[in-house]
PDB file of C-alpha atoms in Angstrom:
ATOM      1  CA  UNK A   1      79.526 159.366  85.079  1.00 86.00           C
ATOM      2  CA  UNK A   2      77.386 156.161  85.262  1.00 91.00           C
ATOM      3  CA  UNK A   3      77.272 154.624  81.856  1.00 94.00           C
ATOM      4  CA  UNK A   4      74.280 152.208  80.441  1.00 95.00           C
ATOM      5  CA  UNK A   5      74.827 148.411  80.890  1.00 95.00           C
ATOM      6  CA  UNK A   6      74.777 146.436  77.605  1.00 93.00           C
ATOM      7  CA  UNK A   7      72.427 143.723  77.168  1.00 94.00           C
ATOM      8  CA  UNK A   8      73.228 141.207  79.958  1.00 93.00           C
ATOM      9  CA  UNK A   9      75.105 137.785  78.934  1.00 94.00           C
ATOM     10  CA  UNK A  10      74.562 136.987  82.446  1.00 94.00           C
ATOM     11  CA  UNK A  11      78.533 136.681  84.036  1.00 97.00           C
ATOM     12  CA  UNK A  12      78.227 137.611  87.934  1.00 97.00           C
ATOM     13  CA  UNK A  13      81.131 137.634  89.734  1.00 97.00           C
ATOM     14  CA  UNK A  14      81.257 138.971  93.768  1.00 97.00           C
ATOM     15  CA  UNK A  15      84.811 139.589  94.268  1.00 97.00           C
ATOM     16  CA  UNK A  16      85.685 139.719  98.268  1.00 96.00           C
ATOM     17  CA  UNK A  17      81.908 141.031  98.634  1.00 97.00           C
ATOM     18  CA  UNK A  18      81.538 141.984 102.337  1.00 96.00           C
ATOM     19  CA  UNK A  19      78.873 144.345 103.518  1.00 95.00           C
ATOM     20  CA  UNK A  20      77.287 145.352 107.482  1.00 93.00           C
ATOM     21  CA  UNK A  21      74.703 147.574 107.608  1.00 86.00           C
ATOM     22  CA  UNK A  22      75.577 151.000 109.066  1.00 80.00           C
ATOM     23  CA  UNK A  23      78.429 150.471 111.873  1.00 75.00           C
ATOM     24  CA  UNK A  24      76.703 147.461 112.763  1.00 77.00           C
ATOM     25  CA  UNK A  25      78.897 143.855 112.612  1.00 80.00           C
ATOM     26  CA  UNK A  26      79.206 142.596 109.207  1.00 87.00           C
ATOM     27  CA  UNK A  27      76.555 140.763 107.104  1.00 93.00           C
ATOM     28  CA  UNK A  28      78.646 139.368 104.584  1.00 95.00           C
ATOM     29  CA  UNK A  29      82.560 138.366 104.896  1.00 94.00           C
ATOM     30  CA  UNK A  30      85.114 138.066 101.829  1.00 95.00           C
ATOM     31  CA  UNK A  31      82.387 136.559  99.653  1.00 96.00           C
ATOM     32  CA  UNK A  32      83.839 135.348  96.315  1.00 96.00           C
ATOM     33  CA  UNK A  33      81.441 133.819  93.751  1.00 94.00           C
ATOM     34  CA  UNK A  34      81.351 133.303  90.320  1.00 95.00           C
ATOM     35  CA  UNK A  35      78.116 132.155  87.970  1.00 95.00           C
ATOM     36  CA  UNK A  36      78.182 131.688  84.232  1.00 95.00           C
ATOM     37  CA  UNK A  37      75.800 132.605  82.078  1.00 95.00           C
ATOM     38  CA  UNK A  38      72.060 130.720  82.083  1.00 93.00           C
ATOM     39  CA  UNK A  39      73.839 128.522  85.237  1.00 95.00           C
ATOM     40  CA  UNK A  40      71.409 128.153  89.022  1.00 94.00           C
ATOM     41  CA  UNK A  41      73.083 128.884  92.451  1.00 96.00           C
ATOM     42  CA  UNK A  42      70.797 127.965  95.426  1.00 95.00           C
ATOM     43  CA  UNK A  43      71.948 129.409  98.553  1.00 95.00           C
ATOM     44  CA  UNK A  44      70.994 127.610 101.365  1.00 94.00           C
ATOM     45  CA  UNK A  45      71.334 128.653 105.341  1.00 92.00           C
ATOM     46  CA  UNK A  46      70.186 129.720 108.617  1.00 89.00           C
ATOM     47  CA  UNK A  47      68.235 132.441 109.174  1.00 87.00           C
ATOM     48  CA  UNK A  48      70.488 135.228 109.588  1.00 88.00           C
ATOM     49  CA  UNK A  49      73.441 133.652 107.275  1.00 92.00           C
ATOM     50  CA  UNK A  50      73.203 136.499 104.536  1.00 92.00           C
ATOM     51  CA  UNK A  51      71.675 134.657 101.971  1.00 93.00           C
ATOM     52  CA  UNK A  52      68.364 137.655 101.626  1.00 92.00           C
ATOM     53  CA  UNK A  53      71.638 140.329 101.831  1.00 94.00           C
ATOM     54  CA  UNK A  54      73.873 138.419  98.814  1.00 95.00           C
ATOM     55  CA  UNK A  55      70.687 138.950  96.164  1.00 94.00           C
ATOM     56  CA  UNK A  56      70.045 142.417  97.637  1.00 93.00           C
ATOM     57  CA  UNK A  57      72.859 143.487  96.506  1.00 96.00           C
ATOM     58  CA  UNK A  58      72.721 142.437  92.657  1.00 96.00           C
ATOM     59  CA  UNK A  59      69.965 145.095  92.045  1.00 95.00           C
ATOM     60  CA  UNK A  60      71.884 147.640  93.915  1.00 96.00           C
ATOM     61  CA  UNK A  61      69.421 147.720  96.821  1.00 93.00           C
ATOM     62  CA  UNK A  62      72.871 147.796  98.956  1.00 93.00           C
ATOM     63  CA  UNK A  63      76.198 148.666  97.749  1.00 95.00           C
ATOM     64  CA  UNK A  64      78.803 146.404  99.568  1.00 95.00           C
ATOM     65  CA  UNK A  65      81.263 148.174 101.662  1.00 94.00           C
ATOM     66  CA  UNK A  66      84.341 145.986 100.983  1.00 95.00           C
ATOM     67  CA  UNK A  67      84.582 144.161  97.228  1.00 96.00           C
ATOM     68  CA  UNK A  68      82.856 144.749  93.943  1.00 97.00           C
ATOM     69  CA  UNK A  69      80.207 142.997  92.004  1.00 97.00           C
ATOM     70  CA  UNK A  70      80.196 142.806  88.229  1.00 97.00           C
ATOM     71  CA  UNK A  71      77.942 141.332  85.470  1.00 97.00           C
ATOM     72  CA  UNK A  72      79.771 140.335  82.151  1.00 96.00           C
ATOM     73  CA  UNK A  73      83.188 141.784  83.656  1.00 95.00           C
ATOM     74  CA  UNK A  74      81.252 145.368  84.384  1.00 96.00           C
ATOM     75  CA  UNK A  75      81.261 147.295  88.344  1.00 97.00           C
ATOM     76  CA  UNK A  76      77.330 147.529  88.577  1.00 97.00           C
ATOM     77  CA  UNK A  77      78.336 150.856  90.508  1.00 96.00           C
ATOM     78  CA  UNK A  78      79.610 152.495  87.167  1.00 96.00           C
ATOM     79  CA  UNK A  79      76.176 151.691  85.390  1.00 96.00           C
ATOM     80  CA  UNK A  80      72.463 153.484  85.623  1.00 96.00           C
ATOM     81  CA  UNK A  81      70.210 151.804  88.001  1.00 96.00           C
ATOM     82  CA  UNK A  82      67.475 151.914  85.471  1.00 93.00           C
ATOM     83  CA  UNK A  83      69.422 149.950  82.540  1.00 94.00           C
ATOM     84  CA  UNK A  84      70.962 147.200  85.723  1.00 95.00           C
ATOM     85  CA  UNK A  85      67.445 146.780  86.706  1.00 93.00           C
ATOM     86  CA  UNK A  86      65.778 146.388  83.953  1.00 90.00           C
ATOM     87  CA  UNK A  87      67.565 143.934  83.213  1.00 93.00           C
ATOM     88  CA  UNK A  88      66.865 141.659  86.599  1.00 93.00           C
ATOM     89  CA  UNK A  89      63.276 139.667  87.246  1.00 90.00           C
ATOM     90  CA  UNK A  90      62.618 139.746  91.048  1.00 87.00           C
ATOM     91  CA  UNK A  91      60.256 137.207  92.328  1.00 86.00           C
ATOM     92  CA  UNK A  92      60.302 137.512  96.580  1.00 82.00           C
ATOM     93  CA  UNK A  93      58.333 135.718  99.192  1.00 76.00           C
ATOM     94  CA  UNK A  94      57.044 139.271 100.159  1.00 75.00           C
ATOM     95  CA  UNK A  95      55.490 139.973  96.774  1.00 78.00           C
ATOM     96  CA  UNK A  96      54.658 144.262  95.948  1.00 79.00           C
ATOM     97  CA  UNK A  97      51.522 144.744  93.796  1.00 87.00           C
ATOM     98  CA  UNK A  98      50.111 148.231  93.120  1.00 87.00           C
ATOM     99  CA  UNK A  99      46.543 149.435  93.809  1.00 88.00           C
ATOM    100  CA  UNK A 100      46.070 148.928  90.009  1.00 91.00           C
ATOM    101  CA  UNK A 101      44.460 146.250  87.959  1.00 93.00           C
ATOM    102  CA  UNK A 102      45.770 143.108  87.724  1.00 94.00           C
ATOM    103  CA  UNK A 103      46.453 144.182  84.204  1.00 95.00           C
ATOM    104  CA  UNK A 104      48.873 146.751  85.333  1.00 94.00           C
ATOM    105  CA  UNK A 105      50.597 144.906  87.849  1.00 93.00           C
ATOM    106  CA  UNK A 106      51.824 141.984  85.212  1.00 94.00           C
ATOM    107  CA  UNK A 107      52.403 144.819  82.521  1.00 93.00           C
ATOM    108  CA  UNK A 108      54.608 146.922  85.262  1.00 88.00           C
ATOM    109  CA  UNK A 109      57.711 146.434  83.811  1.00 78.00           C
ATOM    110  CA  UNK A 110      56.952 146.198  80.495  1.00 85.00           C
ATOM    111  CA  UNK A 111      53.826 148.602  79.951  1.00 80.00           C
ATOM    112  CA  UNK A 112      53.915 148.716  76.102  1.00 87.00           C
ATOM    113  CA  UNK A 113      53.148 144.601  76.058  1.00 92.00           C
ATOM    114  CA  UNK A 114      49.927 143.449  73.740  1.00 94.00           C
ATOM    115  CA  UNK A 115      46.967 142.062  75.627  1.00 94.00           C
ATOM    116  CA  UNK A 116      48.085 138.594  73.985  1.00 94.00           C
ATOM    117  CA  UNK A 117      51.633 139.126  75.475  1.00 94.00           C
ATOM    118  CA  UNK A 118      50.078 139.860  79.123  1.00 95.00           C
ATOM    119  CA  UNK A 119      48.074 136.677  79.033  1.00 95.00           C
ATOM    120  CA  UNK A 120      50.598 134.177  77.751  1.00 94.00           C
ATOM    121  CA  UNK A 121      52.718 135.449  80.368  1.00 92.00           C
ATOM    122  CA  UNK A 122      49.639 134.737  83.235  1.00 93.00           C
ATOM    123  CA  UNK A 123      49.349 131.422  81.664  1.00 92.00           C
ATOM    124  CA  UNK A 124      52.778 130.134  81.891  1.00 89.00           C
ATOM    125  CA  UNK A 125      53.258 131.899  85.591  1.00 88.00           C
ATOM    126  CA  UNK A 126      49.870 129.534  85.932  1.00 88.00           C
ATOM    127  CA  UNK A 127      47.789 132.574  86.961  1.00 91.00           C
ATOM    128  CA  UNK A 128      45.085 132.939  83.919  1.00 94.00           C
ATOM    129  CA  UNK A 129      42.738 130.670  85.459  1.00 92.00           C
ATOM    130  CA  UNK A 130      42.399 132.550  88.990  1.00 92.00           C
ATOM    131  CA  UNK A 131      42.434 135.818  87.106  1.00 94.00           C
ATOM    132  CA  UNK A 132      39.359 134.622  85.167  1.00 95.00           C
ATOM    133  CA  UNK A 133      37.439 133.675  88.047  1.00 93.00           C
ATOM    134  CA  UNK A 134      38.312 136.921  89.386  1.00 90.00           C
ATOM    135  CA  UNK A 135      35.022 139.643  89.005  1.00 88.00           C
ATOM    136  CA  UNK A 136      36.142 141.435  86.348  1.00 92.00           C
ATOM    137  CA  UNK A 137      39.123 139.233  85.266  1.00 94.00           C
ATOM    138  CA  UNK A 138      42.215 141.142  83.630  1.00 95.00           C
ATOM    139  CA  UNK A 139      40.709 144.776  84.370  1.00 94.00           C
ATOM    140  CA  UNK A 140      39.927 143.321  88.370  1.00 93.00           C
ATOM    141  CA  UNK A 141      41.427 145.972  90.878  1.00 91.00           C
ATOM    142  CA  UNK A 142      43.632 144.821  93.945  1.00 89.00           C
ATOM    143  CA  UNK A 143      43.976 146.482  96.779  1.00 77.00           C
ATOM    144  CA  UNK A 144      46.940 148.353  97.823  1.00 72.00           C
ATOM    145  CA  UNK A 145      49.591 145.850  98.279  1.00 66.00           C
ATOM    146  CA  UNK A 146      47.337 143.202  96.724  1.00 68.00           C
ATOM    147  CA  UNK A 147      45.284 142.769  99.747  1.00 72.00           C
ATOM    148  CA  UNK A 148      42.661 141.990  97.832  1.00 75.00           C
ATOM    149  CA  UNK A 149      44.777 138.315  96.848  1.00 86.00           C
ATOM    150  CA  UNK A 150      46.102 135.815  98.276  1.00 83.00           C
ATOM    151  CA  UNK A 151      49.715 134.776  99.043  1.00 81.00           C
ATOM    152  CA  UNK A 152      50.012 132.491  96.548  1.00 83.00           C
ATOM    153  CA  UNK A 153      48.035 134.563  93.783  1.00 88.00           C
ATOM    154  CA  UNK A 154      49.971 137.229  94.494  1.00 87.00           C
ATOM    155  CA  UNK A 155      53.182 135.165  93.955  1.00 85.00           C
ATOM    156  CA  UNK A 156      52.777 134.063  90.419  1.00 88.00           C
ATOM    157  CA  UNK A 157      51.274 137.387  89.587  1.00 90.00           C
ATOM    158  CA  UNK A 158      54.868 138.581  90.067  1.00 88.00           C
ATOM    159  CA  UNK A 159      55.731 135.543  88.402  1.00 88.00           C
ATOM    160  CA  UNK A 160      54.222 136.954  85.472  1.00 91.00           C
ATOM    161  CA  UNK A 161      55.500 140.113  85.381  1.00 91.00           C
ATOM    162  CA  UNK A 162      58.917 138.504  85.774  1.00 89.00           C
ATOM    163  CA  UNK A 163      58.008 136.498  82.391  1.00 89.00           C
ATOM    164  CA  UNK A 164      56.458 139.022  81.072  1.00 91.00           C
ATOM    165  CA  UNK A 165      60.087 141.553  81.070  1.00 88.00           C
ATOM    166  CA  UNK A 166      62.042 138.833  79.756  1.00 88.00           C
ATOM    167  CA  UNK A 167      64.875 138.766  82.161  1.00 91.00           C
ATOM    168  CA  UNK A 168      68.821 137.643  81.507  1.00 92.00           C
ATOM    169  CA  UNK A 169      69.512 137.677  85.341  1.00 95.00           C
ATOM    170  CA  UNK A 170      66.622 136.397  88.245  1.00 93.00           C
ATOM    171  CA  UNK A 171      66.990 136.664  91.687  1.00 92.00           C
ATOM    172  CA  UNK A 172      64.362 134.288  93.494  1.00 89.00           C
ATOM    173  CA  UNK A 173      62.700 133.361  97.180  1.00 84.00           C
ATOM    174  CA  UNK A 174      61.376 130.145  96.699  1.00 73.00           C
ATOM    175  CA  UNK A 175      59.441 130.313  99.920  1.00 64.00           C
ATOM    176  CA  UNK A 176      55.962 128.857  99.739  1.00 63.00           C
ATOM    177  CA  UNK A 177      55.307 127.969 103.279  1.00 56.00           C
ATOM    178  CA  UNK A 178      52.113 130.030 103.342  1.00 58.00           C
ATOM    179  CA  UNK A 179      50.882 127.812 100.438  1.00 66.00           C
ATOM    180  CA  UNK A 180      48.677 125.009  99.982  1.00 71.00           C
ATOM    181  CA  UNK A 181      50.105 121.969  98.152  1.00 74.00           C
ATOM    182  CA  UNK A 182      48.017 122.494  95.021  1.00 77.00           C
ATOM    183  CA  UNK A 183      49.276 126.558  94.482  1.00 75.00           C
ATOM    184  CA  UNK A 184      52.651 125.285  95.881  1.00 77.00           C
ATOM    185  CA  UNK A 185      52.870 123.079  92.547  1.00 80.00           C
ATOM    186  CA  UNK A 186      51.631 125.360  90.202  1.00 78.00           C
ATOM    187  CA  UNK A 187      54.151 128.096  91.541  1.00 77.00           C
ATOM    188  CA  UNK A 188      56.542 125.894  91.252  1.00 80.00           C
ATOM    189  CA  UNK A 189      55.790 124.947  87.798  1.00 81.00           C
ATOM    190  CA  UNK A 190      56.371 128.278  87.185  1.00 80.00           C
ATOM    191  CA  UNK A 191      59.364 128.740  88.411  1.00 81.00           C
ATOM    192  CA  UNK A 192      60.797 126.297  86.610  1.00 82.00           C
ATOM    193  CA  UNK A 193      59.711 127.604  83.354  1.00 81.00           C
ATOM    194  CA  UNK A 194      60.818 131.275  84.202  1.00 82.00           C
ATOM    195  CA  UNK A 195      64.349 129.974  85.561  1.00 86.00           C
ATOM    196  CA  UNK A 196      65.316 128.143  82.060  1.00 86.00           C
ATOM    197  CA  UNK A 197      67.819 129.814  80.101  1.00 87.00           C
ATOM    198  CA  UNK A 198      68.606 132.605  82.779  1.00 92.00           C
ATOM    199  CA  UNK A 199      70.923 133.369  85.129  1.00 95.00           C
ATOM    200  CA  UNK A 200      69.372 132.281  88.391  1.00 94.00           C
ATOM    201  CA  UNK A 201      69.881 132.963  92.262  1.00 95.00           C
ATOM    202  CA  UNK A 202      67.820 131.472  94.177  1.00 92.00           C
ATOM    203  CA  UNK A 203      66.912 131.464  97.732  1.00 92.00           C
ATOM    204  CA  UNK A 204      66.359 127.582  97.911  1.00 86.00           C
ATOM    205  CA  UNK A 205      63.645 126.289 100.690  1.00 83.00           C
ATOM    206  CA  UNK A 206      62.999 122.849  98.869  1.00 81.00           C
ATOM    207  CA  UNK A 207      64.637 120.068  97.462  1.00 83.00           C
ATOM    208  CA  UNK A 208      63.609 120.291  93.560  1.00 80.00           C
ATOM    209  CA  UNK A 209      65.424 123.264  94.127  1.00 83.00           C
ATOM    210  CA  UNK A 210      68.734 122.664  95.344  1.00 87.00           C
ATOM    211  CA  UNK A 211      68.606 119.453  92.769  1.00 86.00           C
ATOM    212  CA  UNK A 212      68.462 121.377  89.699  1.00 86.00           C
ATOM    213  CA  UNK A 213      71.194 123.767  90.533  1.00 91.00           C
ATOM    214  CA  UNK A 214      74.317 123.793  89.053  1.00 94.00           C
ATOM    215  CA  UNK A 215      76.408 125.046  92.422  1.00 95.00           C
ATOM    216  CA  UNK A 216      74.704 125.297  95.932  1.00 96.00           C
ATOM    217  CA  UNK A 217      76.575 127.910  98.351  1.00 96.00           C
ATOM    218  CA  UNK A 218      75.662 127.330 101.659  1.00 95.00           C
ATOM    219  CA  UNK A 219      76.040 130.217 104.019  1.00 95.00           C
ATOM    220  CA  UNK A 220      76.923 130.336 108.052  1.00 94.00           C
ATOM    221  CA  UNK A 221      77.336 133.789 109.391  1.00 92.00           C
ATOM    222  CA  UNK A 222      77.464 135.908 106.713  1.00 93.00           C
ATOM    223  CA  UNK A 223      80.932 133.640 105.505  1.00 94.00           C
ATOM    224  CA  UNK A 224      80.534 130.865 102.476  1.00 95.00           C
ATOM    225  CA  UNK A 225      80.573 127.605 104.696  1.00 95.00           C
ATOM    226  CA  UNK A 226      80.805 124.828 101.504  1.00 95.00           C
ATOM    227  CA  UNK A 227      79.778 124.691  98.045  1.00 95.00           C
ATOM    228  CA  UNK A 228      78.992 121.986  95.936  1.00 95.00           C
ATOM    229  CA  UNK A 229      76.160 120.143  93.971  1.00 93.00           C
ATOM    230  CA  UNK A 230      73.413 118.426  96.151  1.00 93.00           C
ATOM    231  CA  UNK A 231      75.711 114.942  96.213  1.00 92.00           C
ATOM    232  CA  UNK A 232      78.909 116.422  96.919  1.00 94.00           C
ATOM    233  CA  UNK A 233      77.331 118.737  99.942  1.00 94.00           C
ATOM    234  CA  UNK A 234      76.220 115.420 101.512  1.00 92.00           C
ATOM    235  CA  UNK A 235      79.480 113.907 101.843  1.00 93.00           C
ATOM    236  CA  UNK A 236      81.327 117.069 102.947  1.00 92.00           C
ATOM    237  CA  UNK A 237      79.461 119.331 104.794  1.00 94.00           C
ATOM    238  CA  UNK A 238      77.603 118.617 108.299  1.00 93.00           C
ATOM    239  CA  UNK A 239      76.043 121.632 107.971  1.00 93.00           C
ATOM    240  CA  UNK A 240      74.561 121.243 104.670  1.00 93.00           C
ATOM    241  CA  UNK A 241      73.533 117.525 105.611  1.00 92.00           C
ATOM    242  CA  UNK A 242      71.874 119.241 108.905  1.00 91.00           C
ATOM    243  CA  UNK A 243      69.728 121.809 106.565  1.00 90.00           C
ATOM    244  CA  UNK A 244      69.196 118.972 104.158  1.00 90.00           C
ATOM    245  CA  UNK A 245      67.510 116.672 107.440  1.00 87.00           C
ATOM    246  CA  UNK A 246      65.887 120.448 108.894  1.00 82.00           C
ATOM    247  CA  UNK A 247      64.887 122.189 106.337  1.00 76.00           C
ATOM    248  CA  UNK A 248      65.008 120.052 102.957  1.00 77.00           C
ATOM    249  CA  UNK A 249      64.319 116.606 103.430  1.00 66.00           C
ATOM    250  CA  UNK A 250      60.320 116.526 104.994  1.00 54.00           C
ATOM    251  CA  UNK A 251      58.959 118.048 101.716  1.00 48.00           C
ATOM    252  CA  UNK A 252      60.151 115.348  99.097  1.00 44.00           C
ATOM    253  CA  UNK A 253      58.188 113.105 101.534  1.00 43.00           C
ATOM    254  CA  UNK A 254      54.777 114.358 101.809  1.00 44.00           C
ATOM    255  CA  UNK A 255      52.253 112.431  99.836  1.00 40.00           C
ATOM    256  CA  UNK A 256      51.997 112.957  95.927  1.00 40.00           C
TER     257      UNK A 256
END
């Protein structure tokens, strides 16, 4: 009886969201969250706090086992995968490319796009460049999983895609750890251009992150530990302060 979603406004509420895989403990405890439309939550934790399980569940990679989910007052588990999906832009740290052309792999989600649609979309994910180096730019092959890239290409290649469907709703890993500083800017250049106007979770790893979002929710244990903007975590949360120092802090201070 699954219906088809209606063109996302981009409303997400988790209502007492809990979810353990299996019989296993729980994941995620009594999570309640609510984002407006075109608003940025960074969630922010240990490893292990549930922030990878949270924007698993939005595409319906996991159903929770205790709460509901819904997107413009709608239970994603009364609508088609195809029309809740298609309506998400998934950018991970672990980035899937297709043995394919590089062609293909932007184009995947939106495969009746014009060549002139395909490369504006590689130019603002700030790949065009590296694909025209590339031996046979656009029409270049990649290896299964895009062994055939690197890390970073691979990332805004996904980047593009994600640009490239037109999203209302993004779920994001920020990660670029593997990176070096130059890619690391351009991706996050990116980023920044795909996350405006869109409802946005993000898995934050950096400051310019966490800054620019409207709520951060910082996770301990599966269980929302504080929430806040950047400022107000700082003053009220020990925890937050400790992943600012840990995990935040060192890269606003490398050199420009």
């Amino acid at each position: 009886d699954a219906i088809e979603m209606p063109p996302f406004r981009g409303h997400v509420r988790f209502e007492n969201v809990s979810f353990a895989y299996g019989k296993r403990r729980e994941v995620l405890k009594h999570i309640d969250l609510e984002v407006k439309p075109d608003q940025i939550i960074a969630l922010v934790g240990e490893t292990g706090s549930g922030k990878t399980t949270i924007i698993n569940l939005i595409p319906r990679f996991y159903d929770p086992t205790e709460g509901r989910i819904t997107i413009d007052g709608q239970d994603i588990r009364e609508v088609t995968l195809h029309s809740l999906r298609s309506q998400i832009g998934i950018v991970l740290q672990e980035t899937t490319l297709f043995a394919a052309s590089i062609r293909e792999n932007i184009a995947f989600g939106a495969q009746d796009a014009s060549e002139e649609q395909i490369i504006a979309a590689a130019k603002a994910a700030q790949a065009h460049d590296f694909i025209l180096r590339t031996q046979n730019g656009y029409d270049t092959e990649v290896g299964e999983r895009g062994i055939t890239l690197s890390g970073g290409q691979k990332q805004r290649i996904a980047i593009a895609r994600a640009i490239l469907t037109n999203p209302r709703l993004l779920v994001l890993d920020d990660a670029t750890s593997s990176v070096d500083t130059e890619t690391e800017e351009q991706i996050q250049l990116a980023l920044a251009l795909l996350m405006k106007g869109r409802t946005t979770f993000v898995i934050a790893h950096r400051l310019s992150t966490v800054m620019q979002a409207d709520s951060i929710l910082v996770l301990e244990k599966g269980a929302v530990a504080a929430r806040g903007t950047h400022d107000e975590l700082l003053r009220c949360s020990s925890l937050y302060a400790e992943i600012y120092r840990r995990q935040l802090k060192p890269r606003v201070e490398k050199p420009q």
